[in-house]
Coordinates of N, CA and C in Angstrom, one line a residue:
Chain A
Q1 N 198.4 154.8 29.5 CA 197.7 154.1 28.4 C 197.1 155.2 27.5
V2 N 196.9 154.9 26.2 CA 196.4 155.8 25.3 C 194.9 156.0 25.6
Q3 N 194.5 157.3 25.7 CA 193.1 157.6 26.0 C 192.7 158.8 25.1
L4 N 191.5 158.7 24.5 CA 190.9 159.8 23.8 C 189.5 160.0 24.4
V5 N 189.4 161.2 24.9 CA 188.1 161.6 25.6 C 187.4 162.7 24.9
Q6 N 186.2 162.4 24.5 CA 185.4 163.3 23.6 C 184.5 164.1 24.4
S7 N 184.0 165.2 23.8 CA 183.0 166.1 24.5 C 181.7 165.5 24.5
G8 N 180.7 166.1 25.2 CA 179.4 165.5 25.4 C 178.5 165.6 24.2
A9 N 177.3 165.0 24.3 CA 176.3 165.0 23.3 C 175.8 166.4 23.0
E10 N 175.4 166.6 21.7 CA 175.0 167.9 21.2 C 173.6 167.7 20.5
V11 N 172.8 168.7 20.7 CA 171.5 168.7 19.9 C 171.5 170.0 19.1
K12 N 171.4 170.0 17.8 CA 171.5 171.2 17.0 C 170.3 171.2 16.0
K13 N 170.0 172.5 15.6 CA 168.9 172.6 14.6 C 169.6 172.6 13.2
P14 N 168.8 172.2 12.2 CA 169.3 172.2 10.9 C 169.8 173.6 10.5
G15 N 171.0 173.6 9.8 CA 171.6 174.8 9.4 C 172.7 175.3 10.4
A16 N 172.6 174.8 11.6 CA 173.6 175.2 12.6 C 174.9 174.5 12.4
S17 N 175.9 174.8 13.3 CA 177.2 174.2 13.3 C 177.4 173.5 14.6
V18 N 178.3 172.5 14.6 CA 178.6 171.8 15.8 C 180.2 171.6 15.8
R19 N 180.7 171.6 17.0 CA 182.2 171.4 17.2 C 182.3 170.3 18.3
V20 N 183.0 169.2 17.9 CA 183.3 168.1 18.8 C 184.8 168.1 19.1
S21 N 185.1 167.9 20.4 CA 186.5 167.9 20.8 C 186.9 166.5 21.2
C22 N 188.2 166.3 21.2 CA 188.8 165.0 21.4 C 190.2 165.2 22.1
K23 N 190.2 165.0 23.4 CA 191.4 165.2 24.2 C 192.3 163.9 24.3
A24 N 193.5 164.0 23.8 CA 194.3 162.8 23.8 C 195.3 162.8 25.0
S25 N 195.6 161.6 25.5 CA 196.6 161.5 26.5 C 197.3 160.1 26.4
G26 N 198.4 159.9 27.1 CA 199.1 158.6 27.1 C 200.1 158.4 26.0
Y27 N 200.3 159.4 25.1 CA 201.2 159.3 24.0 C 201.6 160.7 23.5
P28 N 202.7 160.9 22.8 CA 203.0 162.2 22.3 C 202.0 162.6 21.2
F29 N 201.3 163.7 21.5 CA 200.2 164.0 20.6 C 200.6 164.2 19.1
T30 N 201.8 164.8 18.9 CA 202.2 165.1 17.6 C 202.7 163.9 16.8
S31 N 202.8 162.7 17.5 CA 203.4 161.6 16.8 C 202.4 160.8 16.0
H32 N 201.1 161.1 16.1 CA 200.1 160.4 15.4 C 199.0 161.3 14.9
G33 N 198.3 160.9 13.9 CA 197.2 161.7 13.4 C 195.9 161.4 14.2
I34 N 194.9 162.2 14.0 CA 193.6 161.9 14.5 C 192.6 161.8 13.4
T35 N 191.9 160.7 13.3 CA 190.9 160.4 12.3 C 189.5 160.5 13.0
W36 N 188.6 161.0 12.2 CA 187.2 161.1 12.6 C 186.3 160.1 11.8
V37 N 185.5 159.4 12.5 CA 184.6 158.4 11.8 C 183.2 158.6 12.4
R38 N 182.1 158.5 11.6 CA 180.8 158.7 12.2 C 180.0 157.5 11.9
Q39 N 178.9 157.3 12.7 CA 178.0 156.2 12.6 C 176.6 156.7 12.9
A40 N 175.8 156.7 11.8 CA 174.4 157.1 11.9 C 173.6 156.0 12.7
P41 N 172.5 156.3 13.3 CA 171.8 155.3 14.1 C 171.5 154.0 13.3
G42 N 171.9 152.9 13.9 CA 171.6 151.6 13.2 C 172.4 151.4 12.0
Q43 N 173.4 152.2 11.6 CA 174.1 152.1 10.4 C 175.6 151.7 10.6
G44 N 176.3 151.6 9.5 CA 177.7 151.3 9.6 C 178.6 152.5 9.8
L45 N 179.9 152.2 9.7 CA 180.9 153.3 10.0 C 181.2 154.1 8.7
E46 N 181.4 155.4 8.8 CA 181.7 156.2 7.7 C 182.9 157.1 8.0
W47 N 183.9 157.1 7.2 CA 185.1 157.9 7.4 C 184.8 159.4 7.1
V48 N 185.2 160.3 8.0 CA 184.9 161.7 7.9 C 186.2 162.4 7.4
G49 N 187.3 162.0 8.0 CA 188.6 162.7 7.6 C 189.6 162.5 8.6
W50 N 190.8 163.1 8.3 CA 191.9 163.0 9.3 C 192.7 164.3 9.4
V51 N 193.4 164.5 10.5 CA 194.3 165.7 10.6 C 195.5 165.2 11.3
Y52 N 196.7 165.8 10.9 CA 197.9 165.4 11.6 C 198.4 166.6 12.4
P53 N 198.5 166.5 13.7 CA 198.9 167.6 14.6 C 200.3 168.2 14.3
Y54 N 201.2 167.3 13.9 CA 202.6 167.8 13.8 C 202.8 168.8 12.6
N55 N 201.9 168.7 11.6 CA 202.1 169.7 10.5 C 200.8 170.3 10.0
G56 N 199.7 169.9 10.6 CA 198.4 170.5 10.2 C 197.8 169.9 9.0
N57 N 198.5 168.9 8.3 CA 197.9 168.3 7.1 C 196.5 167.7 7.4
R58 N 195.6 167.8 6.5 CA 194.3 167.2 6.7 C 193.7 166.7 5.4
K59 N 192.8 165.8 5.5 CA 192.1 165.3 4.3 C 190.7 165.0 4.8
Y60 N 189.7 165.3 4.0 CA 188.3 165.1 4.3 C 187.6 164.2 3.3
A61 N 186.6 163.6 3.7 CA 185.7 162.8 2.8 C 185.1 163.7 1.8
Q62 N 185.1 163.3 0.5 CA 184.6 164.1 -0.5 C 183.2 164.6 -0.3
K63 N 182.3 163.8 0.3 CA 180.9 164.2 0.4 C 180.8 165.3 1.5
L64 N 181.8 165.5 2.3 CA 181.7 166.5 3.4 C 182.6 167.7 3.1
Q65 N 183.3 167.7 2.0 CA 184.2 168.8 1.7 C 183.4 170.1 1.6
G66 N 184.0 171.1 2.3 CA 183.3 172.4 2.3 C 182.4 172.6 3.5
R67 N 182.1 171.5 4.2 CA 181.3 171.7 5.5 C 182.1 171.3 6.7
V68 N 183.1 170.5 6.6 CA 183.9 170.0 7.7 C 185.2 170.7 7.8
T69 N 185.6 170.9 9.1 CA 187.0 171.5 9.3 C 187.5 170.8 10.5
M70 N 188.7 170.3 10.4 CA 189.4 169.6 11.5 C 190.7 170.4 11.9
T71 N 190.8 170.6 13.2 CA 192.0 171.3 13.7 C 192.5 170.6 14.9
T72 N 193.7 171.1 15.3 CA 194.3 170.5 16.5 C 194.9 171.7 17.4
D73 N 195.0 171.5 18.7 CA 195.7 172.4 19.6 C 196.7 171.6 20.3
T74 N 198.0 171.8 19.9 CA 199.1 171.0 20.5 C 199.4 171.5 21.9
S75 N 198.9 172.6 22.3 CA 199.2 173.1 23.7 C 198.3 172.3 24.7
T76 N 197.1 171.8 24.2 CA 196.2 171.1 25.1 C 196.0 169.6 24.6
N77 N 196.7 169.2 23.6 CA 196.6 167.9 23.1 C 195.1 167.5 22.7
T78 N 194.5 168.5 22.1 CA 193.1 168.3 21.7 C 192.9 168.5 20.2
A79 N 192.0 167.6 19.7 CA 191.6 167.7 18.3 C 190.2 168.2 18.2
Y80 N 189.8 168.9 17.2 CA 188.5 169.4 17.0 C 187.9 169.0 15.6
M81 N 186.6 168.7 15.6 CA 186.0 168.5 14.3 C 184.7 169.4 14.3
E82 N 184.7 170.3 13.3 CA 183.5 171.2 13.2 C 182.8 170.9 11.9
L83 N 181.5 170.8 12.0 CA 180.6 170.5 10.9 C 179.6 171.6 10.8
D84 N 179.5 172.2 9.6 CA 178.6 173.3 9.4 C 177.4 172.9 8.6
S85 N 176.4 173.8 8.5 CA 175.2 173.7 7.7 C 174.6 172.3 7.9
L86 N 174.4 172.0 9.2 CA 173.9 170.6 9.6 C 172.6 170.3 8.9
I87 N 172.5 169.0 8.5 CA 171.2 168.5 8.0 C 170.9 167.2 8.9
S88 N 169.7 166.8 8.7 CA 169.2 165.6 9.5 C 170.1 164.4 9.3
D89 N 170.7 164.2 8.1 CA 171.5 163.1 7.8 C 172.8 163.1 8.5
D90 N 173.2 164.3 9.2 CA 174.4 164.3 9.9 C 174.2 163.8 11.3
T91 N 173.0 163.4 11.7 CA 172.7 162.8 13.0 C 173.5 161.5 13.1
A92 N 174.4 161.4 14.1 CA 175.3 160.2 14.2 C 176.1 160.3 15.4
V93 N 176.7 159.2 15.8 CA 177.8 159.2 16.8 C 179.1 159.5 16.0
Y94 N 179.8 160.5 16.5 CA 181.1 160.9 15.9 C 182.2 160.4 16.8
Y95 N 183.1 159.6 16.2 CA 184.2 159.0 16.9 C 185.5 159.7 16.5
C96 N 186.4 160.0 17.4 CA 187.8 160.3 17.0 C 188.6 159.1 17.3
A97 N 189.7 158.9 16.6 CA 190.6 157.8 16.8 C 192.0 158.1 16.5
R98 N 192.9 157.5 17.1 CA 194.3 157.7 16.8 C 194.8 157.0 15.6
D99 N 195.5 157.7 14.8 CA 195.9 157.2 13.4 C 197.4 157.1 13.3
P100 N 197.9 155.9 13.3 CA 199.4 155.7 13.2 C 200.0 156.1 11.9
G101 N 199.2 156.4 10.9 CA 199.7 156.9 9.6 C 199.7 155.9 8.5
D102 N 199.2 154.8 8.7 CA 199.1 153.8 7.6 C 197.7 153.4 7.3
N103 N 196.8 154.5 7.1 CA 195.5 154.3 6.7 C 194.6 153.4 7.6
R104 N 194.8 153.5 8.9 CA 194.0 152.8 9.9 C 194.1 153.6 11.2
V105 N 193.2 153.1 12.2 CA 193.3 153.7 13.5 C 193.5 152.5 14.5
D106 N 194.1 152.9 15.7 CA 194.3 151.9 16.6 C 193.7 152.1 18.0
H107 N 193.3 153.3 18.3 CA 192.6 153.6 19.6 C 191.5 154.5 19.3
W108 N 190.3 154.3 19.9 CA 189.1 155.1 19.7 C 188.7 155.8 20.9
G109 N 188.0 157.0 20.6 CA 187.3 157.7 21.7 C 186.0 157.0 22.0
Q110 N 185.3 157.6 23.0 CA 184.1 156.9 23.4 C 182.9 157.3 22.5
G111 N 183.1 158.3 21.6 CA 182.0 158.7 20.7 C 181.2 159.9 21.3
T112 N 180.7 160.7 20.4 CA 179.9 161.9 20.7 C 178.6 161.8 19.9
L113 N 177.4 161.8 20.5 CA 176.2 161.8 19.7 C 175.8 163.2 19.3
V114 N 175.7 163.4 18.0 CA 175.2 164.7 17.5 C 173.9 164.5 16.9
T115 N 172.9 165.2 17.4 CA 171.5 165.0 16.9 C 171.1 166.3 16.2
V116 N 170.7 166.2 15.0 CA 170.2 167.4 14.2 C 168.7 167.3 14.1
S117 N 168.0 168.2 14.7 CA 166.5 168.1 14.7 C 165.9 169.5 14.9
S118 N 164.9 169.7 14.2 CA 164.2 171.0 14.4 C 163.2 171.0 15.6
Chain B
Q1 N 175.7 152.9 -0.5 CA 176.2 151.6 -0.8 C 177.7 151.6 -0.6
S2 N 178.2 150.7 0.2 CA 179.6 150.7 0.6 C 180.5 150.2 -0.6
M3 N 181.8 150.7 -0.6 CA 182.7 150.3 -1.6 C 183.2 148.9 -1.3
L4 N 183.2 148.5 0.0 CA 183.6 147.2 0.4 C 182.3 146.4 0.8
T5 N 182.1 145.2 0.3 CA 180.9 144.5 0.5 C 181.1 143.4 1.5
Q6 N 180.3 143.4 2.5 CA 180.3 142.4 3.6 C 178.9 141.8 3.7
P7 N 178.8 140.5 4.0 CA 177.5 139.9 4.2 C 176.9 140.5 5.5
P8 N 175.6 140.7 5.5 CA 174.9 141.4 6.7 C 175.1 140.6 8.0
S9 N 175.1 139.3 7.9 CA 175.1 138.5 9.1 C 175.8 137.2 9.0
V10 N 176.3 136.7 10.1 CA 176.9 135.4 10.2 C 176.6 134.9 11.6
S11 N 176.4 133.6 11.7 CA 176.1 133.0 13.0 C 176.9 131.7 13.1
G12 N 177.1 131.3 14.4 CA 177.8 130.1 14.7 C 177.6 129.7 16.2
A13 N 177.8 128.4 16.5 CA 177.7 127.9 17.8 C 179.0 128.1 18.6
P14 N 178.9 128.2 19.9 CA 180.2 128.2 20.6 C 181.1 127.1 20.3
G15 N 182.4 127.5 20.1 CA 183.4 126.5 19.8 C 183.7 126.4 18.3
Q16 N 182.7 126.9 17.5 CA 182.8 126.7 16.0 C 183.8 127.8 15.4
R17 N 184.0 127.6 14.1 CA 184.8 128.5 13.4 C 183.9 129.3 12.4
V18 N 184.0 130.6 12.4 CA 183.3 131.4 11.4 C 184.2 132.3 10.6
T19 N 183.8 132.6 9.4 CA 184.6 133.5 8.6 C 183.7 134.7 8.1
F20 N 184.3 135.8 7.9 CA 183.7 137.0 7.4 C 184.4 137.4 6.1
S21 N 183.7 137.7 5.1 CA 184.3 138.1 3.8 C 184.1 139.6 3.6
C22 N 185.1 140.2 2.8 CA 185.1 141.6 2.5 C 185.5 141.7 1.1
T23 N 184.6 142.1 0.2 CA 184.9 142.1 -1.2 C 185.0 143.5 -1.7
G24 N 186.2 143.8 -2.3 CA 186.4 145.2 -2.8 C 186.6 145.2 -4.3
S25 N 187.5 146.1 -4.8 CA 187.7 146.2 -6.2 C 189.1 146.6 -6.5
S26 N 189.3 146.9 -7.8 CA 190.7 147.3 -8.3 C 191.1 148.7 -7.8
S27 N 190.1 149.4 -7.2 CA 190.5 150.8 -6.7 C 190.8 150.8 -5.2
N28 N 190.6 149.6 -4.5 CA 190.9 149.6 -3.1 C 191.7 148.3 -2.8
I29 N 191.1 147.3 -2.4 CA 191.9 146.1 -2.0 C 192.7 145.6 -3.1
G30 N 192.2 145.5 -4.3 CA 192.9 145.1 -5.5 C 194.0 146.0 -5.9
A31 N 194.1 147.2 -5.4 CA 195.2 148.1 -5.7 C 196.3 148.0 -4.7
N32 N 196.2 146.9 -3.9 CA 197.3 146.5 -3.0 C 197.2 147.4 -1.7
Y33 N 196.1 148.0 -1.4 CA 195.9 148.7 -0.1 C 195.6 147.7 1.0
D34 N 196.1 147.9 2.1 CA 195.9 147.0 3.2 C 194.5 147.0 3.7
V35 N 194.0 145.9 4.3 CA 192.7 145.8 4.9 C 192.9 145.7 6.4
H36 N 192.0 146.4 7.1 CA 192.0 146.3 8.6 C 190.6 145.9 9.0
W37 N 190.5 145.3 10.2 CA 189.2 144.8 10.7 C 189.0 145.4 12.1
Y38 N 187.7 145.8 12.4 CA 187.3 146.3 13.6 C 186.2 145.5 14.2
Q39 N 186.1 145.4 15.5 CA 185.1 144.7 16.2 C 184.3 145.7 17.0
Q40 N 183.0 145.7 16.9 CA 182.1 146.7 17.6 C 181.0 145.9 18.4
P41 N 181.2 145.7 19.7 CA 180.2 145.1 20.5 C 179.0 146.1 20.6
P42 N 177.8 145.6 20.9 CA 176.6 146.5 21.0 C 176.9 147.6 21.9
G43 N 176.6 148.9 21.5 CA 176.6 150.0 22.4 C 178.0 150.5 22.7
T44 N 179.0 150.0 22.1 CA 180.4 150.5 22.4 C 181.1 151.0 21.2
A45 N 182.3 151.6 21.4 CA 183.1 152.1 20.3 C 183.8 150.9 19.6
P46 N 184.1 151.0 18.3 CA 184.8 150.0 17.7 C 186.2 149.8 18.3
K47 N 186.8 148.6 18.0 CA 188.1 148.2 18.5 C 188.9 147.6 17.4
L48 N 190.2 148.0 17.2 CA 191.0 147.4 16.2 C 191.2 145.9 16.5
L49 N 191.0 145.1 15.5 CA 191.1 143.6 15.6 C 192.2 143.0 14.8
I50 N 192.4 143.4 13.6 CA 193.4 143.0 12.7 C 193.9 144.2 11.9
Y51 N 195.2 144.4 11.7 CA 195.6 145.5 10.9 C 196.6 145.0 9.8
N52 N 196.7 145.7 8.7 CA 197.6 145.3 7.6 C 197.4 143.9 7.2
N53 N 196.1 143.5 7.1 CA 195.7 142.2 6.5 C 195.8 141.1 7.5
I54 N 196.9 140.9 8.2 CA 197.1 139.7 9.0 C 197.6 139.9 10.4
N55 N 197.8 141.1 10.8 CA 198.5 141.4 12.1 C 197.4 141.6 13.2
R56 N 197.7 141.1 14.4 CA 196.9 141.3 15.6 C 197.5 142.3 16.5
P57 N 196.8 143.3 17.0 CA 197.4 144.2 18.0 C 197.6 143.4 19.3
S58 N 198.4 143.8 20.2 CA 198.6 143.1 21.4 C 197.3 143.1 22.2
G59 N 197.1 141.9 22.8 CA 195.8 141.8 23.5 C 194.7 141.1 22.8
V60 N 194.8 141.0 21.4 CA 193.8 140.3 20.6 C 194.2 138.8 20.6
P61 N 193.3 137.9 21.0 CA 193.6 136.5 21.0 C 193.9 136.0 19.6
D62 N 194.7 134.9 19.6 CA 195.1 134.3 18.3 C 194.0 133.5 17.7
R63 N 192.8 133.5 18.3 CA 191.6 132.9 17.7 C 191.2 133.7 16.5
F64 N 191.6 135.0 16.5 CA 191.3 135.9 15.4 C 192.4 135.9 14.4
S65 N 192.1 135.8 13.1 CA 193.1 135.8 12.0 C 192.5 136.5 10.8
G66 N 193.4 137.1 10.0 CA 193.0 137.8 8.8 C 193.8 137.3 7.6
S67 N 193.2 137.4 6.4 CA 193.9 137.1 5.2 C 193.4 138.0 4.1
K68 N 194.2 138.1 3.0 CA 193.8 138.9 1.8 C 194.3 138.2 0.6
S69 N 193.5 138.3 -0.5 CA 193.8 137.8 -1.7 C 193.1 138.5 -2.8
G70 N 193.8 139.0 -3.8 CA 193.2 139.7 -4.9 C 192.4 140.9 -4.5
T71 N 191.1 140.9 -4.8 CA 190.3 142.1 -4.4 C 189.4 141.8 -3.2
S72 N 189.8 140.7 -2.4 CA 189.0 140.4 -1.2 C 189.9 140.1 0.0
A73 N 189.2 140.2 1.2 CA 189.9 139.9 2.4 C 188.9 139.1 3.3
S74 N 189.5 138.4 4.3 CA 188.7 137.6 5.1 C 189.2 137.7 6.6
L75 N 188.2 137.5 7.5 CA 188.5 137.4 8.9 C 187.9 136.1 9.4
A76 N 188.7 135.4 10.2 CA 188.3 134.1 10.7 C 188.3 134.2 12.3
I77 N 187.3 133.6 12.9 CA 187.4 133.4 14.3 C 187.2 131.9 14.6
T78 N 188.1 131.3 15.4 CA 188.0 130.0 15.8 C 187.6 129.9 17.3
G79 N 187.1 128.8 17.7 CA 186.7 128.6 19.1 C 185.8 129.7 19.5
L80 N 184.7 129.9 18.8 CA 183.7 131.0 19.0 C 183.3 131.1 20.4
Q81 N 183.2 132.3 20.9 CA 182.7 132.5 22.3 C 181.6 133.5 22.3
A82 N 180.8 133.4 23.4 CA 179.6 134.3 23.4 C 180.0 135.8 23.4
E83 N 181.2 136.1 24.0 CA 181.7 137.5 24.0 C 182.1 138.0 22.6
D84 N 182.2 137.1 21.6 CA 182.5 137.5 20.3 C 181.4 138.2 19.5
E85 N 180.2 138.1 20.1 CA 179.0 138.6 19.5 C 179.1 140.1 19.3
A86 N 179.1 140.6 18.1 CA 179.4 142.0 17.8 C 179.2 142.2 16.3
D87 N 179.4 143.5 15.9 CA 179.5 143.8 14.5 C 181.0 143.9 14.1
Y88 N 181.3 143.4 12.9 CA 182.6 143.4 12.4 C 182.7 144.2 11.1
Y89 N 183.7 145.1 11.0 CA 183.8 146.0 9.8 C 185.2 145.8 9.2
C90 N 185.3 145.7 7.9 CA 186.6 145.8 7.2 C 186.7 147.2 6.7
Q91 N 188.0 147.6 6.5 CA 188.3 149.0 6.1 C 189.6 149.0 5.3
S92 N 189.6 149.9 4.2 CA 190.8 150.0 3.4 C 190.8 151.5 2.9
Y93 N 191.7 151.7 1.9 CA 191.8 153.0 1.2 C 191.3 152.8 -0.2
D94 N 190.6 153.8 -0.7 CA 190.1 153.8 -2.1 C 190.7 154.9 -2.9
T95 N 191.3 154.6 -4.1 CA 192.0 155.6 -4.9 C 190.9 156.5 -5.6
G96 N 189.8 155.9 -6.0 CA 188.8 156.7 -6.6 C 188.2 157.8 -5.7
L97 N 187.9 157.4 -4.5 CA 187.4 158.3 -3.5 C 188.5 159.2 -2.9
D98 N 189.7 158.7 -3.0 CA 190.9 159.3 -2.4 C 190.6 159.4 -0.9
G99 N 190.1 158.3 -0.3 CA 189.8 158.3 1.1 C 189.6 156.9 1.6
W100 N 189.3 156.8 2.9 CA 189.1 155.5 3.5 C 187.7 155.0 3.2
V101 N 187.6 153.7 3.1 CA 186.2 153.1 2.9 C 186.1 152.0 3.9
F102 N 184.8 151.9 4.4 CA 184.5 150.8 5.3 C 183.5 149.9 4.6
G103 N 183.5 148.6 5.0 CA 182.4 147.7 4.6 C 181.2 148.1 5.4
G104 N 180.0 147.5 4.9 CA 178.8 147.8 5.6 C 178.7 147.1 7.0
G105 N 179.6 146.2 7.3 CA 179.5 145.5 8.6 C 178.8 144.2 8.5
T106 N 179.3 143.2 9.3 CA 178.6 141.9 9.5 C 178.3 141.7 10.9
K107 N 177.1 141.4 11.2 CA 176.7 141.1 12.6 C 176.9 139.6 12.9
L108 N 177.6 139.3 13.9 CA 177.9 138.0 14.3 C 176.9 137.6 15.5
T109 N 176.2 136.6 15.3 CA 175.3 136.0 16.3 C 175.9 134.7 16.8
V110 N 176.2 134.6 18.1 CA 176.6 133.3 18.7 C 175.4 132.6 19.2
L111 N 175.1 131.4 18.6 CA 173.9 130.7 18.9 C 173.9 130.1 20.3

């Protein structure tokens, strides 16, 4: 079965960077994209961006352009999302999800809480 | 402020039918982009409920149905059950943002 297992919770200071990993299993890793979505405490879902492992294509949300980088490692079937210059508004649960390629996701990771606090 | 507008809350008694609205614009739903719906029970990750406006992934009961018309979409649940209590989000693509957009979410309370 499709599984996406994310790395553990992180606590970072403002201005620092964070990298969240997402290990996929149960399907050919290069056959689907990986999308990242975040959810601030008590708030709704916000699209962060996507990356396609088979060709490295990626697209990021305009408000995060310049601070977010998404990569994949096809040797370990793992996707990564790195967010730089963290601010308190980046505090959220970050989800990775499998992307079939038609502007949606069909399987989600368990989420990773990133807390930005001085 | 979300590009897709959803009412903050909906409630219904067990067995009843409830509907969720998702209102967009000419740059997303009205531009013929598909709408997808996700269910998020408290404290858990979201789950795909309806994709491409009307389709149910395997395992989703036929009590759940979706529709789309013009710049809006709707989700309906019939035979409401206590386990349906969750937040429901619509999602589409927006040409102005050149990215995905989510509605603000609707919280379903089963009375």
